[in-house]
PDB file of C-alpha atoms in Angstrom:
ATOM      1  CA  MET A  14      -8.128 197.020  55.132  1.00 46.00           C
ATOM      2  CA  MET A  15      -6.921 193.490  55.797  1.00 45.00           C
ATOM      3  CA  GLU A  16      -7.238 194.090  59.528  1.00 47.00           C
ATOM      4  CA  TYR A  17     -10.847 195.174  59.051  1.00 46.00           C
ATOM      5  CA  ILE A  18     -11.638 192.081  56.961  1.00 44.00           C
ATOM      6  CA  PHE A  19     -10.038 189.801  59.580  1.00 43.00           C
ATOM      7  CA  LYS A  20     -12.047 191.344  62.382  1.00 45.00           C
ATOM      8  CA  THR A  21     -15.350 191.187  60.540  1.00 46.00           C
ATOM      9  CA  ARG A  22     -14.832 187.685  59.070  1.00 47.00           C
ATOM     10  CA  TYR A  23     -13.085 185.753  61.816  1.00 44.00           C
ATOM     11  CA  CYS A  24     -14.154 187.367  65.092  1.00 48.00           C
ATOM     12  CA  ILE A  25     -17.271 185.796  66.548  1.00 48.00           C
ATOM     13  CA  ASP A  26     -19.642 187.509  68.913  1.00 48.00           C
ATOM     14  CA  PHE A  27     -20.507 185.194  71.836  1.00 48.00           C
ATOM     15  CA  SER A  28     -22.741 187.651  73.650  1.00 52.00           C
ATOM     16  CA  GLY A  29     -25.955 185.928  72.632  1.00 52.00           C
ATOM     17  CA  MET A  30     -24.819 182.358  73.248  1.00 52.00           C
ATOM     18  CA  ASN A  31     -25.652 180.246  76.338  1.00 54.00           C
ATOM     19  CA  TYR A  32     -22.713 178.675  78.124  1.00 56.00           C
ATOM     20  CA  PHE A  33     -22.783 175.427  80.115  1.00 59.00           C
ATOM     21  CA  VAL A  34     -22.333 176.356  83.759  1.00 69.00           C
ATOM     22  CA  ILE A  35     -21.628 173.647  86.330  1.00 72.00           C
ATOM     23  CA  PRO A  36     -23.949 174.032  89.332  1.00 77.00           C
ATOM     24  CA  ASN A  37     -22.295 174.803  92.638  1.00 82.00           C
ATOM     25  CA  LYS A  38     -23.499 171.523  94.145  1.00 79.00           C
ATOM     26  CA  TRP A  39     -21.700 169.572  91.433  1.00 83.00           C
ATOM     27  CA  LYS A  40     -18.575 171.646  91.976  1.00 82.00           C
ATOM     28  CA  VAL A  41     -18.634 170.858  95.687  1.00 81.00           C
ATOM     29  CA  PHE A  42     -19.234 167.174  94.965  1.00 81.00           C
ATOM     30  CA  LEU A  43     -16.386 166.926  92.451  1.00 86.00           C
ATOM     31  CA  ASN A  44     -13.993 168.840  94.689  1.00 88.00           C
ATOM     32  CA  GLU A  45     -14.808 166.644  97.676  1.00 87.00           C
ATOM     33  CA  THR A  46     -14.444 163.479  95.592  1.00 88.00           C
ATOM     34  CA  GLY A  47     -11.015 164.619  94.469  1.00 91.00           C
ATOM     35  CA  ASP A  48     -10.043 165.420  98.052  1.00 91.00           C
ATOM     36  CA  MET A  49     -11.151 161.941  99.148  1.00 92.00           C
ATOM     37  CA  PHE A  50      -8.989 160.286  96.490  1.00 92.00           C
ATOM     38  CA  ARG A  51      -6.060 162.464  97.515  1.00 94.00           C
ATOM     39  CA  PHE A  52      -6.675 161.537 101.163  1.00 94.00           C
ATOM     40  CA  THR A  53      -6.760 157.840 100.204  1.00 93.00           C
ATOM     41  CA  GLY A  54      -3.544 158.223  98.229  1.00 93.00           C
ATOM     42  CA  ARG A  55      -1.886 159.807 101.250  1.00 92.00           C
ATOM     43  CA  PHE A  56      -2.989 156.805 103.315  1.00 94.00           C
ATOM     44  CA  PHE A  57      -1.134 154.375 101.038  1.00 93.00           C
ATOM     45  CA  LYS A  58       1.860 156.712 100.924  1.00 91.00           C
ATOM     46  CA  GLU A  59       2.131 156.996 104.716  1.00 90.00           C
ATOM     47  CA  PHE A  60       1.233 153.377 105.412  1.00 89.00           C
ATOM     48  CA  PHE A  61       4.660 151.935 104.591  1.00 88.00           C
ATOM     49  CA  LYS A  62       6.680 154.644 106.330  1.00 86.00           C
ATOM     50  CA  PRO A  63       7.914 154.120 109.909  1.00 85.00           C
ATOM     51  CA  PRO A  64       7.198 154.566 112.749  1.00 83.00           C
ATOM     52  CA  TYR A  65       4.393 152.043 113.050  1.00 85.00           C
ATOM     53  CA  GLU A  66       1.803 152.672 115.743  1.00 88.00           C
ATOM     54  CA  PHE A  67       1.133 149.052 116.775  1.00 91.00           C
ATOM     55  CA  ARG A  68      -0.051 149.970 120.263  1.00 93.00           C
ATOM     56  CA  GLU A  69      -2.660 152.381 118.930  1.00 92.00           C
ATOM     57  CA  LEU A  70      -3.653 149.838 116.261  1.00 94.00           C
ATOM     58  CA  LEU A  71      -4.346 147.172 118.899  1.00 95.00           C
ATOM     59  CA  LYS A  72      -6.302 149.693 120.948  1.00 94.00           C
ATOM     60  CA  GLN A  73      -8.484 150.597 117.976  1.00 94.00           C
ATOM     61  CA  CYS A  74      -8.984 146.909 117.113  1.00 94.00           C
ATOM     62  CA  PHE A  75     -10.257 146.377 120.655  1.00 94.00           C
ATOM     63  CA  PHE A  76     -12.720 149.271 120.497  1.00 93.00           C
ATOM     64  CA  ILE A  77     -13.862 148.602 116.924  1.00 93.00           C
ATOM     65  CA  GLY A  78     -13.992 144.802 117.102  1.00 92.00           C
ATOM     66  CA  TYR A  79     -14.641 143.686 120.659  1.00 92.00           C
ATOM     67  CA  LYS A  80     -16.891 146.596 121.623  1.00 92.00           C
ATOM     68  CA  SER A  81     -19.033 146.103 118.511  1.00 93.00           C
ATOM     69  CA  LEU A  82     -19.444 142.350 118.928  1.00 94.00           C
ATOM     70  CA  PRO A  83     -22.559 142.443 121.210  1.00 94.00           C
ATOM     71  CA  LEU A  84     -24.493 144.693 118.821  1.00 94.00           C
ATOM     72  CA  VAL A  85     -23.447 142.675 115.771  1.00 95.00           C
ATOM     73  CA  GLY A  86     -24.213 139.373 117.535  1.00 95.00           C
ATOM     74  CA  ILE A  87     -27.712 140.383 118.666  1.00 96.00           C
ATOM     75  CA  THR A  88     -28.558 141.772 115.228  1.00 95.00           C
ATOM     76  CA  ALA A  89     -27.233 138.663 113.466  1.00 95.00           C
ATOM     77  CA  PHE A  90     -29.195 136.321 115.743  1.00 96.00           C
ATOM     78  CA  ILE A  91     -32.465 138.186 115.182  1.00 95.00           C
ATOM     79  CA  MET A  92     -31.754 138.409 111.458  1.00 94.00           C
ATOM     80  CA  GLY A  93     -31.240 134.648 111.093  1.00 94.00           C
ATOM     81  CA  LEU A  94     -34.301 133.887 113.205  1.00 94.00           C
ATOM     82  CA  VAL A  95     -36.598 136.285 111.330  1.00 94.00           C
ATOM     83  CA  ILE A  96     -35.438 135.251 107.844  1.00 93.00           C
ATOM     84  CA  THR A  97     -36.022 131.587 108.677  1.00 92.00           C
ATOM     85  CA  ILE A  98     -39.502 132.234 110.063  1.00 91.00           C
ATOM     86  CA  GLN A  99     -40.455 134.425 107.092  1.00 91.00           C
ATOM     87  CA  SER A 100     -39.129 131.967 104.493  1.00 89.00           C
ATOM     88  CA  ARG A 101     -40.819 128.881 105.905  1.00 88.00           C
ATOM     89  CA  PRO A 102     -44.431 129.509 104.686  1.00 86.00           C
ATOM     90  CA  THR A 103     -43.306 130.013 101.080  1.00 86.00           C
ATOM     91  CA  LEU A 104     -41.278 126.797 101.042  1.00 85.00           C
ATOM     92  CA  VAL A 105     -44.159 124.885 102.652  1.00 83.00           C
ATOM     93  CA  GLU A 106     -46.463 125.934  99.791  1.00 84.00           C
ATOM     94  CA  PHE A 107     -44.090 124.329  97.276  1.00 83.00           C
ATOM     95  CA  GLY A 108     -43.416 121.288  99.409  1.00 80.00           C
ATOM     96  CA  ALA A 109     -39.775 122.263  99.849  1.00 80.00           C
ATOM     97  CA  GLU A 110     -39.674 122.704 103.604  1.00 81.00           C
ATOM     98  CA  ALA A 111     -36.660 120.390 103.802  1.00 82.00           C
ATOM     99  CA  TRP A 112     -34.667 122.962 101.823  1.00 87.00           C
ATOM    100  CA  LEU A 113     -35.084 125.630 104.508  1.00 88.00           C
ATOM    101  CA  PRO A 114     -31.640 125.172 106.173  1.00 88.00           C
ATOM    102  CA  LYS A 115     -29.927 125.175 102.787  1.00 90.00           C
ATOM    103  CA  MET A 116     -31.653 128.298 101.515  1.00 91.00           C
ATOM    104  CA  VAL A 117     -31.192 130.247 104.733  1.00 92.00           C
ATOM    105  CA  SER A 118     -27.512 129.341 105.044  1.00 92.00           C
ATOM    106  CA  VAL A 119     -26.643 130.413 101.508  1.00 92.00           C
ATOM    107  CA  SER A 120     -28.554 133.699 101.709  1.00 92.00           C
ATOM    108  CA  LEU A 121     -27.079 134.594 105.093  1.00 94.00           C
ATOM    109  CA  VAL A 122     -23.462 133.733 104.369  1.00 94.00           C
ATOM    110  CA  ARG A 123     -23.305 135.094 100.835  1.00 91.00           C
ATOM    111  CA  GLU A 124     -25.046 138.398 101.205  1.00 92.00           C
ATOM    112  CA  ILE A 125     -27.190 139.288 104.189  1.00 93.00           C
ATOM    113  CA  ALA A 126     -24.832 138.834 107.134  1.00 94.00           C
ATOM    114  CA  PRO A 127     -21.804 140.665 105.599  1.00 95.00           C
ATOM    115  CA  VAL A 128     -23.856 143.613 104.330  1.00 96.00           C
ATOM    116  CA  ILE A 129     -25.889 144.046 107.519  1.00 95.00           C
ATOM    117  CA  THR A 130     -22.699 143.821 109.595  1.00 95.00           C
ATOM    118  CA  ALA A 131     -21.061 146.494 107.439  1.00 96.00           C
ATOM    119  CA  LEU A 132     -24.102 148.770 107.754  1.00 95.00           C
ATOM    120  CA  ILE A 133     -24.124 148.382 111.533  1.00 95.00           C
ATOM    121  CA  CYS A 134     -20.421 149.222 111.654  1.00 94.00           C
ATOM    122  CA  ALA A 135     -20.959 152.192 109.329  1.00 94.00           C
ATOM    123  CA  GLY A 136     -23.487 153.581 111.781  1.00 93.00           C
ATOM    124  CA  LYS A 137     -21.602 152.801 114.971  1.00 93.00           C
ATOM    125  CA  ILE A 138     -17.943 153.010 113.979  1.00 94.00           C
ATOM    126  CA  GLY A 139     -18.121 155.523 111.132  1.00 92.00           C
ATOM    127  CA  SER A 140     -19.991 158.051 113.241  1.00 92.00           C
ATOM    128  CA  SER A 141     -17.673 157.605 116.234  1.00 93.00           C
ATOM    129  CA  ILE A 142     -14.526 158.058 114.118  1.00 94.00           C
ATOM    130  CA  GLY A 143     -15.970 161.118 112.395  1.00 92.00           C
ATOM    131  CA  ALA A 144     -17.066 162.685 115.682  1.00 92.00           C
ATOM    132  CA  GLU A 145     -13.806 161.882 117.497  1.00 91.00           C
ATOM    133  CA  LEU A 146     -11.494 163.240 114.815  1.00 92.00           C
ATOM    134  CA  GLY A 147     -13.850 166.132 114.163  1.00 90.00           C
ATOM    135  CA  SER A 148     -13.738 167.227 117.799  1.00 90.00           C
ATOM    136  CA  MET A 149      -9.949 166.928 117.766  1.00 90.00           C
ATOM    137  CA  LYS A 150      -9.834 169.051 114.618  1.00 88.00           C
ATOM    138  CA  VAL A 151     -12.039 171.889 115.856  1.00 87.00           C
ATOM    139  CA  THR A 152     -10.255 172.001 119.237  1.00 87.00           C
ATOM    140  CA  GLU A 153      -6.878 172.151 117.414  1.00 87.00           C
ATOM    141  CA  GLN A 154      -5.565 168.955 118.982  1.00 89.00           C
ATOM    142  CA  ILE A 155      -4.428 167.719 115.553  1.00 88.00           C
ATOM    143  CA  ASP A 156      -2.494 170.962 115.024  1.00 86.00           C
ATOM    144  CA  ALA A 157      -0.911 170.520 118.450  1.00 89.00           C
ATOM    145  CA  MET A 158       0.249 167.011 117.481  1.00 88.00           C
ATOM    146  CA  GLU A 159       1.917 168.397 114.359  1.00 84.00           C
ATOM    147  CA  VAL A 160       3.674 171.093 116.389  1.00 87.00           C
ATOM    148  CA  SER A 161       4.933 168.533 118.908  1.00 85.00           C
ATOM    149  CA  GLY A 162       6.537 166.471 116.136  1.00 80.00           C
ATOM    150  CA  THR A 163       3.971 163.647 116.027  1.00 82.00           C
ATOM    151  CA  ASN A 164       2.527 162.606 112.680  1.00 87.00           C
ATOM    152  CA  PRO A 165      -1.236 162.831 113.341  1.00 89.00           C
ATOM    153  CA  PHE A 166      -2.092 161.127 110.072  1.00 92.00           C
ATOM    154  CA  LYS A 167      -0.231 157.949 111.014  1.00 91.00           C
ATOM    155  CA  TYR A 168      -1.420 157.991 114.616  1.00 91.00           C
ATOM    156  CA  LEU A 169      -5.078 158.847 113.985  1.00 92.00           C
ATOM    157  CA  VAL A 170      -5.947 157.842 110.426  1.00 94.00           C
ATOM    158  CA  ILE A 171      -3.845 154.828 109.497  1.00 94.00           C
ATOM    159  CA  THR A 172      -4.501 152.993 112.759  1.00 95.00           C
ATOM    160  CA  ARG A 173      -8.264 153.456 112.520  1.00 95.00           C
ATOM    161  CA  VAL A 174      -8.502 152.532 108.846  1.00 96.00           C
ATOM    162  CA  MET A 175      -6.406 149.408 109.416  1.00 96.00           C
ATOM    163  CA  ALA A 176      -8.493 148.472 112.449  1.00 96.00           C
ATOM    164  CA  THR A 177     -11.765 148.732 110.526  1.00 96.00           C
ATOM    165  CA  SER A 178     -10.291 146.796 107.582  1.00 96.00           C
ATOM    166  CA  LEU A 179      -9.195 143.964 109.896  1.00 95.00           C
ATOM    167  CA  MET A 180     -12.058 143.824 112.386  1.00 95.00           C
ATOM    168  CA  ILE A 181     -15.116 144.040 110.145  1.00 96.00           C
ATOM    169  CA  PRO A 182     -14.264 140.726 108.379  1.00 96.00           C
ATOM    170  CA  VAL A 183     -13.904 139.122 111.820  1.00 96.00           C
ATOM    171  CA  LEU A 184     -17.255 140.558 112.882  1.00 96.00           C
ATOM    172  CA  ALA A 185     -18.823 139.308 109.636  1.00 96.00           C
ATOM    173  CA  ILE A 186     -17.594 135.757 110.354  1.00 95.00           C
ATOM    174  CA  PHE A 187     -19.089 135.912 113.846  1.00 96.00           C
ATOM    175  CA  ALA A 188     -22.312 137.265 112.342  1.00 96.00           C
ATOM    176  CA  ASP A 189     -22.450 134.325 109.924  1.00 94.00           C
ATOM    177  CA  ALA A 190     -22.143 131.788 112.737  1.00 95.00           C
ATOM    178  CA  ILE A 191     -24.600 133.524 115.077  1.00 96.00           C
ATOM    179  CA  SER A 192     -27.184 134.084 112.327  1.00 95.00           C
ATOM    180  CA  LEU A 193     -26.995 130.394 111.355  1.00 95.00           C
ATOM    181  CA  TYR A 194     -27.674 129.485 114.973  1.00 95.00           C
ATOM    182  CA  GLY A 195     -30.670 131.836 114.892  1.00 94.00           C
ATOM    183  CA  GLY A 196     -31.793 130.013 111.758  1.00 93.00           C
ATOM    184  CA  TYR A 197     -31.583 126.713 113.640  1.00 93.00           C
ATOM    185  CA  LEU A 198     -33.904 128.017 116.339  1.00 92.00           C
ATOM    186  CA  GLY A 199     -36.256 129.458 113.713  1.00 90.00           C
ATOM    187  CA  THR A 200     -36.398 126.091 111.965  1.00 88.00           C
ATOM    188  CA  ASN A 201     -37.469 124.350 115.173  1.00 88.00           C
ATOM    189  CA  ILE A 202     -40.243 126.799 116.058  1.00 85.00           C
ATOM    190  CA  ARG A 203     -42.729 125.108 113.699  1.00 79.00           C
ATOM    191  CA  GLY A 204     -40.883 121.878 112.990  1.00 77.00           C
ATOM    192  CA  VAL A 205     -38.434 119.464 114.513  1.00 82.00           C
ATOM    193  CA  VAL A 206     -34.944 119.336 113.038  1.00 84.00           C
ATOM    194  CA  SER A 207     -32.127 117.817 115.026  1.00 87.00           C
ATOM    195  CA  TRP A 208     -28.906 119.707 115.701  1.00 90.00           C
ATOM    196  CA  ASP A 209     -26.804 117.272 113.663  1.00 90.00           C
ATOM    197  CA  LEU A 210     -29.204 117.225 110.703  1.00 90.00           C
ATOM    198  CA  TYR A 211     -29.416 121.009 110.533  1.00 91.00           C
ATOM    199  CA  TRP A 212     -25.672 121.598 110.545  1.00 92.00           C
ATOM    200  CA  SER A 213     -24.971 118.728 108.174  1.00 92.00           C
ATOM    201  CA  GLN A 214     -27.343 120.290 105.632  1.00 91.00           C
ATOM    202  CA  VAL A 215     -25.738 123.700 106.156  1.00 92.00           C
ATOM    203  CA  PHE A 216     -22.181 122.464 105.600  1.00 91.00           C
ATOM    204  CA  GLN A 217     -23.196 120.263 102.672  1.00 91.00           C
ATOM    205  CA  THR A 218     -24.702 123.302 100.968  1.00 90.00           C
ATOM    206  CA  LEU A 219     -21.998 125.865 101.676  1.00 90.00           C
ATOM    207  CA  ALA A 220     -18.811 125.807  99.638  1.00 88.00           C
ATOM    208  CA  TYR A 221     -15.632 127.847  99.612  1.00 87.00           C
ATOM    209  CA  SER A 222     -17.059 129.789  96.694  1.00 85.00           C
ATOM    210  CA  ASP A 223     -19.815 130.984  99.044  1.00 87.00           C
ATOM    211  CA  ILE A 224     -17.614 131.878 102.003  1.00 90.00           C
ATOM    212  CA  LEU A 225     -14.431 133.345 100.515  1.00 91.00           C
ATOM    213  CA  PRO A 226     -15.984 136.091  98.317  1.00 90.00           C
ATOM    214  CA  SER A 227     -18.299 137.208 101.136  1.00 92.00           C
ATOM    215  CA  VAL A 228     -15.371 137.493 103.558  1.00 93.00           C
ATOM    216  CA  PHE A 229     -13.077 139.087 101.001  1.00 94.00           C
ATOM    217  CA  LYS A 230     -15.456 141.939 100.196  1.00 94.00           C
ATOM    218  CA  THR A 231     -15.792 142.808 103.899  1.00 96.00           C
ATOM    219  CA  PHE A 232     -12.168 144.009 103.823  1.00 96.00           C
ATOM    220  CA  PHE A 233     -13.261 146.641 101.311  1.00 96.00           C
ATOM    221  CA  PHE A 234     -16.322 147.442 103.430  1.00 96.00           C
ATOM    222  CA  GLY A 235     -14.066 148.071 106.416  1.00 96.00           C
ATOM    223  CA  PHE A 236     -11.604 150.146 104.432  1.00 96.00           C
ATOM    224  CA  ALA A 237     -14.379 152.330 103.006  1.00 96.00           C
ATOM    225  CA  ILE A 238     -15.958 152.881 106.434  1.00 96.00           C
ATOM    226  CA  GLY A 239     -12.624 153.759 108.007  1.00 95.00           C
ATOM    227  CA  ILE A 240     -11.354 156.063 105.270  1.00 95.00           C
ATOM    228  CA  ILE A 241     -14.643 157.985 104.992  1.00 95.00           C
ATOM    229  CA  GLY A 242     -14.973 158.417 108.763  1.00 94.00           C
ATOM    230  CA  CYS A 243     -11.371 159.607 109.047  1.00 94.00           C
ATOM    231  CA  TYR A 244     -11.682 161.950 106.069  1.00 94.00           C
ATOM    232  CA  LYS A 245     -14.839 163.590 107.350  1.00 93.00           C
ATOM    233  CA  GLY A 246     -13.451 164.015 110.856  1.00 91.00           C
ATOM    234  CA  TYR A 247      -9.999 165.136 109.697  1.00 90.00           C
ATOM    235  CA  HIS A 248     -11.514 167.902 107.548  1.00 88.00           C
ATOM    236  CA  SER A 249     -14.227 168.986 109.970  1.00 85.00           C
ATOM    237  CA  GLN A 250     -14.989 172.704 110.111  1.00 80.00           C
ATOM    238  CA  LYS A 251     -17.450 175.220 111.593  1.00 72.00           C
ATOM    239  CA  GLY A 252     -16.794 174.396 115.233  1.00 75.00           C
ATOM    240  CA  THR A 253     -18.990 172.005 117.170  1.00 77.00           C
ATOM    241  CA  GLU A 254     -21.668 172.155 114.479  1.00 80.00           C
ATOM    242  CA  GLY A 255     -19.169 170.700 112.025  1.00 82.00           C
ATOM    243  CA  VAL A 256     -18.549 167.731 114.328  1.00 87.00           C
ATOM    244  CA  GLY A 257     -22.177 166.653 114.033  1.00 86.00           C
ATOM    245  CA  GLN A 258     -22.131 167.210 110.291  1.00 88.00           C
ATOM    246  CA  SER A 259     -18.964 165.134 109.955  1.00 88.00           C
ATOM    247  CA  ALA A 260     -20.448 162.226 111.911  1.00 90.00           C
ATOM    248  CA  ASN A 261     -23.702 162.353 109.948  1.00 91.00           C
ATOM    249  CA  SER A 262     -22.078 162.552 106.506  1.00 91.00           C
ATOM    250  CA  ALA A 263     -19.618 159.788 107.442  1.00 92.00           C
ATOM    251  CA  VAL A 264     -22.506 157.415 108.147  1.00 94.00           C
ATOM    252  CA  VAL A 265     -24.426 158.346 105.000  1.00 94.00           C
ATOM    253  CA  ILE A 266     -21.499 158.134 102.573  1.00 94.00           C
ATOM    254  CA  SER A 267     -19.991 154.966 104.065  1.00 94.00           C
ATOM    255  CA  SER A 268     -23.376 153.212 104.015  1.00 95.00           C
ATOM    256  CA  LEU A 269     -23.827 154.161 100.364  1.00 95.00           C
ATOM    257  CA  LEU A 270     -20.319 152.935  99.556  1.00 95.00           C
ATOM    258  CA  VAL A 271     -21.088 149.587 101.198  1.00 96.00           C
ATOM    259  CA  PHE A 272     -23.911 149.010  98.710  1.00 96.00           C
ATOM    260  CA  ILE A 273     -21.814 150.216  95.769  1.00 96.00           C
ATOM    261  CA  ILE A 274     -18.903 147.942  96.704  1.00 95.00           C
ATOM    262  CA  ASP A 275     -21.292 145.038  97.190  1.00 95.00           C
ATOM    263  CA  LEU A 276     -22.791 145.635  93.734  1.00 95.00           C
ATOM    264  CA  ILE A 277     -19.340 145.700  92.132  1.00 94.00           C
ATOM    265  CA  ALA A 278     -18.262 142.580  94.034  1.00 93.00           C
ATOM    266  CA  VAL A 279     -21.344 140.656  92.922  1.00 91.00           C
ATOM    267  CA  GLN A 280     -20.714 141.604  89.289  1.00 91.00           C
ATOM    268  CA  ILE A 281     -17.057 140.539  89.492  1.00 90.00           C
ATOM    269  CA  ILE A 282     -17.983 137.226  91.126  1.00 87.00           C
ATOM    270  CA  ASP A 283     -20.568 136.603  88.422  1.00 85.00           C
ATOM    271  CA  ILE A 284     -18.098 137.422  85.628  1.00 86.00           C
ATOM    272  CA  LEU A 285     -15.479 135.094  87.100  1.00 82.00           C
ATOM    273  CA  ASN A 286     -18.112 132.346  87.579  1.00 73.00           C
ATOM    274  CA  PHE A 287     -17.021 132.063  91.205  1.00 65.00           C
ATOM    275  CA  THR A 288     -20.384 130.736  92.330  1.00 59.00           C
TER     276      THR A 288
END
């Protein structure tokens, strides 16, 4: 009798209730996010362990930094020139044409040059890393390195992530200088500003609080680009089709992360009043 009462009073029928089911897309997203964090944690774990692949690191710095400099330089020059030309009419309307070098220098150094440089590197470097490691994965070259006693993670991943983290800030500094030179030429298209006057206004306007945060956040841009490209290539599947998918997703995700990191950096700088 007591057993019957317990069953009828305390057992609940869930047959008519609707359960919350996580869509498969969200499951894939959450699983991949967890795998990325685990991959990043492995990077920091392996980073401090010998042996250190300095030769491969220098090689990757050459390909990532030096080989990307012409593209970054041309883009930065055009960017500084176009921004100066586009900003001039608005300042002329308010009678503030003399402020043109100051406004252009602050906007380029603080935000535009670092972000555009990171996006260019995300497209050029992120796709190349994803495609290179992806092709090595599908052709079982990474498995062959493990069999031969070489640590492929240290040789392939750590060197490339470190190279992107070191070289993208250097490229951003070059982009700042080249874009400011493009701004000088853009200033003299409609007006006449001497070389000394232009650069004196630029350096009077810029402060360490403008330069240091913009350079500091490029280290995170480079790390994000490198770690995403390596993750996508290292976990490539489905043969040659997966190589293209790895390169494409590496560019998309790293470009999105550049904007997210930039948003977080701007908020932190604003909170700390480092402006």
